[in-house]
């Protein structure tokens, strides 16, 4: 025989009750289960509200009518008209009794714990009577059982303690006296020895099921609810939370204690003592096999079984020299809290014994503060103790699992996930059993923390990066297309999902709480578009407080750079193809680097130099591996590369420049490329990454053009000056050709100095065979002394630049 308990959502509607009946019909028709029922969903809250309103002499009839109609509507829908009157009559009697009690509270303006329990009992009494009569259509032996007559407790109203020997005897006798009956039992309610109604507290209906299961020594206890069993985390917080097939009693107790609301710790104690399996099932998904909680659960490959949390908690910190070496101090403190019925959720004490921190329900915090101040008045007055402080707005996060025991690195993985996402831990507790590590953190960080930790421990799931993108030009649009096309491979090969949560350009910005559909992002962006405001964009990004965030700057504007420091200090990684930040003042460059290190995030800018070419990463790898950089030579301008690679034969220099402009290789004013400023920025970034604290003024730039060309008033005048100086350029070309050389505009870093000069190189130089608009860079190091390490390829263009940004984003995900 089994016990089946159905929660409030399972009996909260006609549809749910139909499903309940169908579940019973699939069972053993000869050996009926015992069915324990909760109140209809929302009814207990309405009863509580009516009691409070009556106490304040406020009108409560609206809520009473609402409860009546909720039950009557189900009766009308599920019972034929001929069978409705007896049920309506009995329910009406219940509601009249309830109204009489509420009227007494209203008149006397007094609401005792005993009266409150009596009021709350009507939810289970009404639902059980109603459902038992509905069930009679299919089960003639259905019998409504008032569980309060069989479960006996003390007089602790609201949280009554069960007299187990007496209760088990009464249940066994009742069961034996009613053979062949299908019992529908009221959950949650009991009575004391005088027969007065008491309630069993939070999870009381589950507790009722466990009490009956223990008394009758059943095969298993089934808890039917509205979710697929016990999940790895709260699905309202973590979208990727998944159901667990099996848990040990200890794991389930730990998860339940720290906020998993599917089942409650007191439920398990009777089952635990008799090793009765508990299975959590879903009324609205009967194909789900359930989560089994049992003794001797099979071992699992999962590093942890779940992440649980308590949303709202307060902590008190007691410190002072009067605690050091003082035997019995902790006993005195916690005995005091116990006497006052204050439940301590978590305790941590420094090894110096100088402080104790403990967490309590916020409703108990001020009471705890008052009684501690009174109990330790002498110590406080003598300055042996500091006055205790209460901190509110906190939450508890706990990771739970038997596999944590003796497994190195579990706490490291937890704290790395929290630290990398900027979650500050206020207190830590871990039992010697190693089943649980609990941390206290800010309530505002709870959602982010749970998601980050879930991603960290369940590696077989896709890790989610949340990115916020500036710039929707060629690079931005290409990046979105690449992300869309590559998303299946990212999921398959990298276990990574990239969600674009925010997009902004110079005109408008938009945020999405679920992420943009990259196949339709332009239309989606228009739906919630606001005028572009970079400060507001950053503010909203931070306010979303998501884990694993990346700010992506695909612009060439100086404005975003002003926000990098703030973003990094908010534990958000930055990926940028914008060179302005790293080529500004050295103090700014070093501040970005320091912030990324301090806050445990990434600052990636591979595309600052050579677009998608692995130049920054190569330099970093060389230096990290201990190689010494002797010199770096580079051509890092696709425009200039194209011009000199094609300046041969009979072509004139001004013709090549015009051709480059027509092909889109130059800015509208080609001098913006030919002045070498962009090249200079790239060389400055390389020098800084190589360890030299250089400023822009330290870079020597040799102009490749005569002064008259650079000072021309208009672009047309510029081209005229280029043509006027044809002899100058022809002389350069013929001189180089006469000695078997070619012209190259080369940047060189050597001995901490950077120069960009026009040079003539022969076929022994790695830059001699350069073609098209390619970039090239040559590293001469201790390891690459005889033959330099050369990186060569396209150094400009939306495809390769977006690919470089993409690679930087993925590298953030790998961490």
mmCIF file with all atom_site columns, N, CA and C in Angstrom, residues 341-394:
data_model
loop_
_atom_site.group_PDB
_atom_site.id
_atom_site.type_symbol
_atom_site.label_atom_id
_atom_site.label_alt_id
_atom_site.label_comp_id
_atom_site.label_asym_id
_atom_site.label_entity_id
_atom_site.label_seq_id
_atom_site.pdbx_PDB_ins_code
_atom_site.Cartn_x
_atom_site.Cartn_y
_atom_site.Cartn_z
_atom_site.occupancy
_atom_site.B_iso_or_equiv
_atom_site.pdbx_formal_charge
_atom_site.auth_seq_id
_atom_site.auth_comp_id
_atom_site.auth_asym_id
_atom_site.auth_atom_id
_atom_site.pdbx_PDB_model_num
ATOM 1   N N  . UNK A 1 341 ? 12.303 30.431 20.890 1.00 0.00 ? 341 UNK A N  1
ATOM 2   C CA . UNK A 1 341 ? 11.782 29.859 19.646 1.00 0.00 ? 341 UNK A CA 1
ATOM 3   C C  . UNK A 1 341 ? 12.314 30.589 18.411 1.00 0.00 ? 341 UNK A C  1
ATOM 4   N N  . UNK A 1 342 ? 13.576 31.018 18.469 1.00 0.00 ? 342 UNK A N  1
ATOM 5   C CA . UNK A 1 342 ? 14.222 31.644 17.312 1.00 0.00 ? 342 UNK A CA 1
ATOM 6   C C  . UNK A 1 342 ? 15.091 30.602 16.629 1.00 0.00 ? 342 UNK A C  1
ATOM 7   N N  . UNK A 1 343 ? 14.726 30.266 15.393 1.00 0.00 ? 343 UNK A N  1
ATOM 8   C CA . UNK A 1 343 ? 15.452 29.241 14.648 1.00 0.00 ? 343 UNK A CA 1
ATOM 9   C C  . UNK A 1 343 ? 16.700 29.844 14.012 1.00 0.00 ? 343 UNK A C  1
ATOM 10  N N  . UNK A 1 344 ? 17.858 29.234 14.259 1.00 0.00 ? 344 UNK A N  1
ATOM 11  C CA . UNK A 1 344 ? 19.116 29.679 13.673 1.00 0.00 ? 344 UNK A CA 1
ATOM 12  C C  . UNK A 1 344 ? 19.365 28.864 12.407 1.00 0.00 ? 344 UNK A C  1
ATOM 13  N N  . UNK A 1 345 ? 19.473 29.553 11.280 1.00 0.00 ? 345 UNK A N  1
ATOM 14  C CA . UNK A 1 345 ? 19.605 28.897 9.976  1.00 0.00 ? 345 UNK A CA 1
ATOM 15  C C  . UNK A 1 345 ? 21.038 28.461 9.719  1.00 0.00 ? 345 UNK A C  1
ATOM 16  N N  . UNK A 1 346 ? 21.986 29.284 10.111 1.00 0.00 ? 346 UNK A N  1
ATOM 17  C CA . UNK A 1 346 ? 23.384 29.033 9.781  1.00 0.00 ? 346 UNK A CA 1
ATOM 18  C C  . UNK A 1 346 ? 24.263 29.693 10.834 1.00 0.00 ? 346 UNK A C  1
ATOM 19  N N  . UNK A 1 347 ? 25.360 29.037 11.176 1.00 0.00 ? 347 UNK A N  1
ATOM 20  C CA . UNK A 1 347 ? 26.286 29.557 12.191 1.00 0.00 ? 347 UNK A CA 1
ATOM 21  C C  . UNK A 1 347 ? 27.700 29.467 11.647 1.00 0.00 ? 347 UNK A C  1
ATOM 22  N N  . UNK A 1 348 ? 28.492 30.503 11.883 1.00 0.00 ? 348 UNK A N  1
ATOM 23  C CA . UNK A 1 348 ? 29.918 30.442 11.579 1.00 0.00 ? 348 UNK A CA 1
ATOM 24  C C  . UNK A 1 348 ? 30.670 31.199 12.660 1.00 0.00 ? 348 UNK A C  1
ATOM 25  N N  . UNK A 1 349 ? 31.798 30.643 13.089 1.00 0.00 ? 349 UNK A N  1
ATOM 26  C CA . UNK A 1 349 ? 32.588 31.247 14.162 1.00 0.00 ? 349 UNK A CA 1
ATOM 27  C C  . UNK A 1 349 ? 34.042 31.311 13.734 1.00 0.00 ? 349 UNK A C  1
ATOM 28  N N  . UNK A 1 350 ? 34.686 32.442 13.987 1.00 0.00 ? 350 UNK A N  1
ATOM 29  C CA . UNK A 1 350 ? 36.096 32.577 13.648 1.00 0.00 ? 350 UNK A CA 1
ATOM 30  C C  . UNK A 1 350 ? 36.932 31.659 14.531 1.00 0.00 ? 350 UNK A C  1
ATOM 31  N N  . UNK A 1 351 ? 38.061 31.180 13.995 1.00 0.00 ? 351 UNK A N  1
ATOM 32  C CA . UNK A 1 351 ? 38.916 30.266 14.755 1.00 0.00 ? 351 UNK A CA 1
ATOM 33  C C  . UNK A 1 351 ? 39.523 30.940 15.982 1.00 0.00 ? 351 UNK A C  1
ATOM 34  N N  . UNK A 1 352 ? 39.597 32.266 15.970 1.00 0.00 ? 352 UNK A N  1
ATOM 35  C CA . UNK A 1 352 ? 40.127 32.988 17.131 1.00 0.00 ? 352 UNK A CA 1
ATOM 36  C C  . UNK A 1 352 ? 39.100 33.092 18.252 1.00 0.00 ? 352 UNK A C  1
ATOM 37  N N  . UNK A 1 353 ? 37.858 32.634 17.987 1.00 0.00 ? 353 UNK A N  1
ATOM 38  C CA . UNK A 1 353 ? 36.740 32.719 18.932 1.00 0.00 ? 353 UNK A CA 1
ATOM 39  C C  . UNK A 1 353 ? 36.366 34.161 19.233 1.00 0.00 ? 353 UNK A C  1
ATOM 40  N N  . UNK A 1 354 ? 36.792 35.083 18.382 1.00 0.00 ? 354 UNK A N  1
ATOM 41  C CA . UNK A 1 354 ? 36.535 36.503 18.647 1.00 0.00 ? 354 UNK A CA 1
ATOM 42  C C  . UNK A 1 354 ? 35.171 36.935 18.138 1.00 0.00 ? 354 UNK A C  1
ATOM 43  N N  . UNK A 1 355 ? 34.542 36.149 17.264 1.00 0.00 ? 355 UNK A N  1
ATOM 44  C CA . UNK A 1 355 ? 33.238 36.542 16.727 1.00 0.00 ? 355 UNK A CA 1
ATOM 45  C C  . UNK A 1 355 ? 32.409 35.322 16.355 1.00 0.00 ? 355 UNK A C  1
ATOM 46  N N  . UNK A 1 356 ? 31.112 35.478 16.469 1.00 0.00 ? 356 UNK A N  1
ATOM 47  C CA . UNK A 1 356 ? 30.146 34.482 16.011 1.00 0.00 ? 356 UNK A CA 1
ATOM 48  C C  . UNK A 1 356 ? 29.135 35.202 15.128 1.00 0.00 ? 356 UNK A C  1
ATOM 49  N N  . UNK A 1 357 ? 28.911 34.631 13.950 1.00 0.00 ? 357 UNK A N  1
ATOM 50  C CA . UNK A 1 357 ? 27.891 35.159 13.048 1.00 0.00 ? 357 UNK A CA 1
ATOM 51  C C  . UNK A 1 357 ? 26.834 34.086 12.849 1.00 0.00 ? 357 UNK A C  1
ATOM 52  N N  . UNK A 1 358 ? 25.576 34.467 12.950 1.00 0.00 ? 358 UNK A N  1
ATOM 53  C CA . UNK A 1 358 ? 24.508 33.501 12.716 1.00 0.00 ? 358 UNK A CA 1
ATOM 54  C C  . UNK A 1 358 ? 23.370 34.160 11.959 1.00 0.00 ? 358 UNK A C  1
ATOM 55  N N  . UNK A 1 359 ? 22.650 33.318 11.222 1.00 0.00 ? 359 UNK A N  1
ATOM 56  C CA . UNK A 1 359 ? 21.559 33.805 10.369 1.00 0.00 ? 359 UNK A CA 1
ATOM 57  C C  . UNK A 1 359 ? 20.217 33.375 10.939 1.00 0.00 ? 359 UNK A C  1
ATOM 58  N N  . UNK A 1 360 ? 19.241 34.281 10.867 1.00 0.00 ? 360 UNK A N  1
ATOM 59  C CA . UNK A 1 360 ? 17.889 34.003 11.350 1.00 0.00 ? 360 UNK A CA 1
ATOM 60  C C  . UNK A 1 360 ? 16.878 34.547 10.346 1.00 0.00 ? 360 UNK A C  1
ATOM 61  N N  . UNK A 1 361 ? 15.628 34.137 10.520 1.00 0.00 ? 361 UNK A N  1
ATOM 62  C CA . UNK A 1 361 ? 14.547 34.716 9.730  1.00 0.00 ? 361 UNK A CA 1
ATOM 63  C C  . UNK A 1 361 ? 14.452 36.211 10.025 1.00 0.00 ? 361 UNK A C  1
ATOM 64  N N  . UNK A 1 362 ? 14.278 37.065 9.004  1.00 0.00 ? 362 UNK A N  1
ATOM 65  C CA . UNK A 1 362 ? 14.200 38.512 9.246  1.00 0.00 ? 362 UNK A CA 1
ATOM 66  C C  . UNK A 1 362 ? 13.160 38.903 10.297 1.00 0.00 ? 362 UNK A C  1
ATOM 67  N N  . UNK A 1 363 ? 12.074 38.136 10.386 1.00 0.00 ? 363 UNK A N  1
ATOM 68  C CA . UNK A 1 363 ? 11.036 38.452 11.372 1.00 0.00 ? 363 UNK A CA 1
ATOM 69  C C  . UNK A 1 363 ? 11.539 38.268 12.802 1.00 0.00 ? 363 UNK A C  1
ATOM 70  N N  . UNK A 1 364 ? 12.598 37.457 12.965 1.00 0.00 ? 364 UNK A N  1
ATOM 71  C CA . UNK A 1 364 ? 13.139 37.199 14.301 1.00 0.00 ? 364 UNK A CA 1
ATOM 72  C C  . UNK A 1 364 ? 14.350 38.058 14.637 1.00 0.00 ? 364 UNK A C  1
ATOM 73  N N  . UNK A 1 365 ? 14.834 38.846 13.683 1.00 0.00 ? 365 UNK A N  1
ATOM 74  C CA . UNK A 1 365 ? 16.110 39.534 13.858 1.00 0.00 ? 365 UNK A CA 1
ATOM 75  C C  . UNK A 1 365 ? 16.082 40.543 15.006 1.00 0.00 ? 365 UNK A C  1
ATOM 76  N N  . UNK A 1 366 ? 15.071 41.387 15.040 1.00 0.00 ? 366 UNK A N  1
ATOM 77  C CA . UNK A 1 366 ? 15.013 42.419 16.085 1.00 0.00 ? 366 UNK A CA 1
ATOM 78  C C  . UNK A 1 366 ? 14.773 41.806 17.462 1.00 0.00 ? 366 UNK A C  1
ATOM 79  N N  . UNK A 1 367 ? 13.975 40.748 17.491 1.00 0.00 ? 367 UNK A N  1
ATOM 80  C CA . UNK A 1 367 ? 13.751 40.044 18.754 1.00 0.00 ? 367 UNK A CA 1
ATOM 81  C C  . UNK A 1 367 ? 15.058 39.436 19.261 1.00 0.00 ? 367 UNK A C  1
ATOM 82  N N  . UNK A 1 368 ? 15.806 38.824 18.353 1.00 0.00 ? 368 UNK A N  1
ATOM 83  C CA . UNK A 1 368 ? 17.094 38.246 18.730 1.00 0.00 ? 368 UNK A CA 1
ATOM 84  C C  . UNK A 1 368 ? 18.048 39.317 19.232 1.00 0.00 ? 368 UNK A C  1
ATOM 85  N N  . UNK A 1 369 ? 18.062 40.457 18.568 1.00 0.00 ? 369 UNK A N  1
ATOM 86  C CA . UNK A 1 369 ? 18.931 41.555 18.981 1.00 0.00 ? 369 UNK A CA 1
ATOM 87  C C  . UNK A 1 369 ? 18.578 42.032 20.387 1.00 0.00 ? 369 UNK A C  1
ATOM 88  N N  . UNK A 1 370 ? 17.281 42.131 20.654 1.00 0.00 ? 370 UNK A N  1
ATOM 89  C CA . UNK A 1 370 ? 16.840 42.632 21.970 1.00 0.00 ? 370 UNK A CA 1
ATOM 90  C C  . UNK A 1 370 ? 17.205 41.665 23.084 1.00 0.00 ? 370 UNK A C  1
ATOM 91  N N  . UNK A 1 371 ? 16.978 40.362 22.885 1.00 0.00 ? 371 UNK A N  1
ATOM 92  C CA . UNK A 1 371 ? 17.238 39.423 23.977 1.00 0.00 ? 371 UNK A CA 1
ATOM 93  C C  . UNK A 1 371 ? 18.740 39.215 24.188 1.00 0.00 ? 371 UNK A C  1
ATOM 94  N N  . UNK A 1 372 ? 19.527 39.331 23.119 1.00 0.00 ? 372 UNK A N  1
ATOM 95  C CA . UNK A 1 372 ? 20.987 39.236 23.271 1.00 0.00 ? 372 UNK A CA 1
ATOM 96  C C  . UNK A 1 372 ? 21.510 40.438 24.038 1.00 0.00 ? 372 UNK A C  1
ATOM 97  N N  . UNK A 1 373 ? 21.003 41.606 23.693 1.00 0.00 ? 373 UNK A N  1
ATOM 98  C CA . UNK A 1 373 ? 21.438 42.825 24.395 1.00 0.00 ? 373 UNK A CA 1
ATOM 99  C C  . UNK A 1 373 ? 21.098 42.745 25.880 1.00 0.00 ? 373 UNK A C  1
ATOM 100 N N  . UNK A 1 374 ? 19.960 42.148 26.197 1.00 0.00 ? 374 UNK A N  1
ATOM 101 C CA . UNK A 1 374 ? 19.564 42.018 27.604 1.00 0.00 ? 374 UNK A CA 1
ATOM 102 C C  . UNK A 1 374 ? 20.390 40.947 28.324 1.00 0.00 ? 374 UNK A C  1
ATOM 103 N N  . UNK A 1 375 ? 20.581 39.789 27.672 1.00 0.00 ? 375 UNK A N  1
ATOM 104 C CA . UNK A 1 375 ? 21.301 38.677 28.295 1.00 0.00 ? 375 UNK A CA 1
ATOM 105 C C  . UNK A 1 375 ? 22.766 39.027 28.560 1.00 0.00 ? 375 UNK A C  1
ATOM 106 N N  . UNK A 1 376 ? 23.381 39.756 27.642 1.00 0.00 ? 376 UNK A N  1
ATOM 107 C CA . UNK A 1 376 ? 24.814 40.059 27.759 1.00 0.00 ? 376 UNK A CA 1
ATOM 108 C C  . UNK A 1 376 ? 25.044 41.525 28.124 1.00 0.00 ? 376 UNK A C  1
ATOM 109 N N  . UNK A 1 377 ? 24.102 42.074 28.886 1.00 0.00 ? 377 UNK A N  1
ATOM 110 C CA . UNK A 1 377 ? 24.170 43.494 29.242 1.00 0.00 ? 377 UNK A CA 1
ATOM 111 C C  . UNK A 1 377 ? 25.473 43.840 29.960 1.00 0.00 ? 377 UNK A C  1
ATOM 112 N N  . UNK A 1 378 ? 25.895 42.989 30.905 1.00 0.00 ? 378 UNK A N  1
ATOM 113 C CA . UNK A 1 378 ? 27.107 43.286 31.670 1.00 0.00 ? 378 UNK A CA 1
ATOM 114 C C  . UNK A 1 378 ? 28.340 43.268 30.772 1.00 0.00 ? 378 UNK A C  1
ATOM 115 N N  . UNK A 1 379 ? 28.438 42.273 29.911 1.00 0.00 ? 379 UNK A N  1
ATOM 116 C CA . UNK A 1 379 ? 29.588 42.182 29.001 1.00 0.00 ? 379 UNK A CA 1
ATOM 117 C C  . UNK A 1 379 ? 29.622 43.358 28.036 1.00 0.00 ? 379 UNK A C  1
ATOM 118 N N  . UNK A 1 380 ? 28.453 43.763 27.578 1.00 0.00 ? 380 UNK A N  1
ATOM 119 C CA . UNK A 1 380 ? 28.400 44.915 26.665 1.00 0.00 ? 380 UNK A CA 1
ATOM 120 C C  . UNK A 1 380 ? 28.804 46.198 27.382 1.00 0.00 ? 380 UNK A C  1
ATOM 121 N N  . UNK A 1 381 ? 28.324 46.357 28.600 1.00 0.00 ? 381 UNK A N  1
ATOM 122 C CA . UNK A 1 381 ? 28.636 47.553 29.377 1.00 0.00 ? 381 UNK A CA 1
ATOM 123 C C  . UNK A 1 381 ? 30.128 47.621 29.696 1.00 0.00 ? 381 UNK A C  1
ATOM 124 N N  . UNK A 1 382 ? 30.739 46.437 29.929 1.00 0.00 ? 382 UNK A N  1
ATOM 125 C CA . UNK A 1 382 ? 32.168 46.385 30.277 1.00 0.00 ? 382 UNK A CA 1
ATOM 126 C C  . UNK A 1 382 ? 33.053 46.402 29.037 1.00 0.00 ? 382 UNK A C  1
ATOM 127 N N  . UNK A 1 383 ? 32.463 46.549 27.853 1.00 0.00 ? 383 UNK A N  1
ATOM 128 C CA . UNK A 1 383 ? 33.186 46.604 26.578 1.00 0.00 ? 383 UNK A CA 1
ATOM 129 C C  . UNK A 1 383 ? 33.879 45.283 26.232 1.00 0.00 ? 383 UNK A C  1
ATOM 130 N N  . UNK A 1 384 ? 33.465 44.195 26.892 1.00 0.00 ? 384 UNK A N  1
ATOM 131 C CA . UNK A 1 384 ? 34.022 42.888 26.543 1.00 0.00 ? 384 UNK A CA 1
ATOM 132 C C  . UNK A 1 384 ? 33.360 42.338 25.280 1.00 0.00 ? 384 UNK A C  1
ATOM 133 N N  . UNK A 1 385 ? 32.191 42.882 24.977 1.00 0.00 ? 385 UNK A N  1
ATOM 134 C CA . UNK A 1 385 ? 31.498 42.549 23.739 1.00 0.00 ? 385 UNK A CA 1
ATOM 135 C C  . UNK A 1 385 ? 31.115 43.830 23.020 1.00 0.00 ? 385 UNK A C  1
ATOM 136 N N  . UNK A 1 386 ? 31.182 43.777 21.681 1.00 0.00 ? 386 UNK A N  1
ATOM 137 C CA . UNK A 1 386 ? 30.669 44.876 20.877 1.00 0.00 ? 386 UNK A CA 1
ATOM 138 C C  . UNK A 1 386 ? 29.155 44.711 20.751 1.00 0.00 ? 386 UNK A C  1
ATOM 139 N N  . UNK A 1 387 ? 28.449 45.838 20.637 1.00 0.00 ? 387 UNK A N  1
ATOM 140 C CA . UNK A 1 387 ? 27.006 45.740 20.465 1.00 0.00 ? 387 UNK A CA 1
ATOM 141 C C  . UNK A 1 387 ? 26.692 45.011 19.163 1.00 0.00 ? 387 UNK A C  1
ATOM 142 N N  . UNK A 1 388 ? 25.841 43.976 19.212 1.00 0.00 ? 388 UNK A N  1
ATOM 143 C CA . UNK A 1 388 ? 25.555 43.185 18.000 1.00 0.00 ? 388 UNK A CA 1
ATOM 144 C C  . UNK A 1 388 ? 24.900 44.031 16.923 1.00 0.00 ? 388 UNK A C  1
ATOM 145 N N  . UNK A 1 389 ? 25.211 43.687 15.693 1.00 0.00 ? 389 UNK A N  1
ATOM 146 C CA . UNK A 1 389 ? 24.669 44.395 14.548 1.00 0.00 ? 389 UNK A CA 1
ATOM 147 C C  . UNK A 1 389 ? 23.807 43.447 13.716 1.00 0.00 ? 389 UNK A C  1
ATOM 148 N N  . UNK A 1 390 ? 22.712 43.978 13.203 1.00 0.00 ? 390 UNK A N  1
ATOM 149 C CA . UNK A 1 390 ? 21.836 43.201 12.327 1.00 0.00 ? 390 UNK A CA 1
ATOM 150 C C  . UNK A 1 390 ? 22.030 43.679 10.896 1.00 0.00 ? 390 UNK A C  1
ATOM 151 N N  . UNK A 1 391 ? 22.202 42.731 9.976  1.00 0.00 ? 391 UNK A N  1
ATOM 152 C CA . UNK A 1 391 ? 22.269 43.055 8.551  1.00 0.00 ? 391 UNK A CA 1
ATOM 153 C C  . UNK A 1 391 ? 21.118 42.350 7.845  1.00 0.00 ? 391 UNK A C  1
ATOM 154 N N  . UNK A 1 392 ? 20.342 43.143 7.111  1.00 0.00 ? 392 UNK A N  1
ATOM 155 C CA . UNK A 1 392 ? 19.187 42.607 6.386  1.00 0.00 ? 392 UNK A CA 1
ATOM 156 C C  . UNK A 1 392 ? 19.464 42.578 4.879  1.00 0.00 ? 392 UNK A C  1
ATOM 157 N N  . UNK A 1 393 ? 18.491 42.144 4.122  1.00 0.00 ? 393 UNK A N  1
ATOM 158 C CA . UNK A 1 393 ? 18.623 42.105 2.663  1.00 0.00 ? 393 UNK A CA 1
ATOM 159 C C  . UNK A 1 393 ? 19.614 41.068 2.178  1.00 0.00 ? 393 UNK A C  1
ATOM 160 N N  . UNK A 1 394 ? 19.705 39.943 2.880  1.00 0.00 ? 394 UNK A N  1
ATOM 161 C CA . UNK A 1 394 ? 20.651 38.895 2.526  1.00 0.00 ? 394 UNK A CA 1
ATOM 162 C C  . UNK A 1 394 ? 19.924 37.611 2.153  1.00 0.00 ? 394 UNK A C  1
#
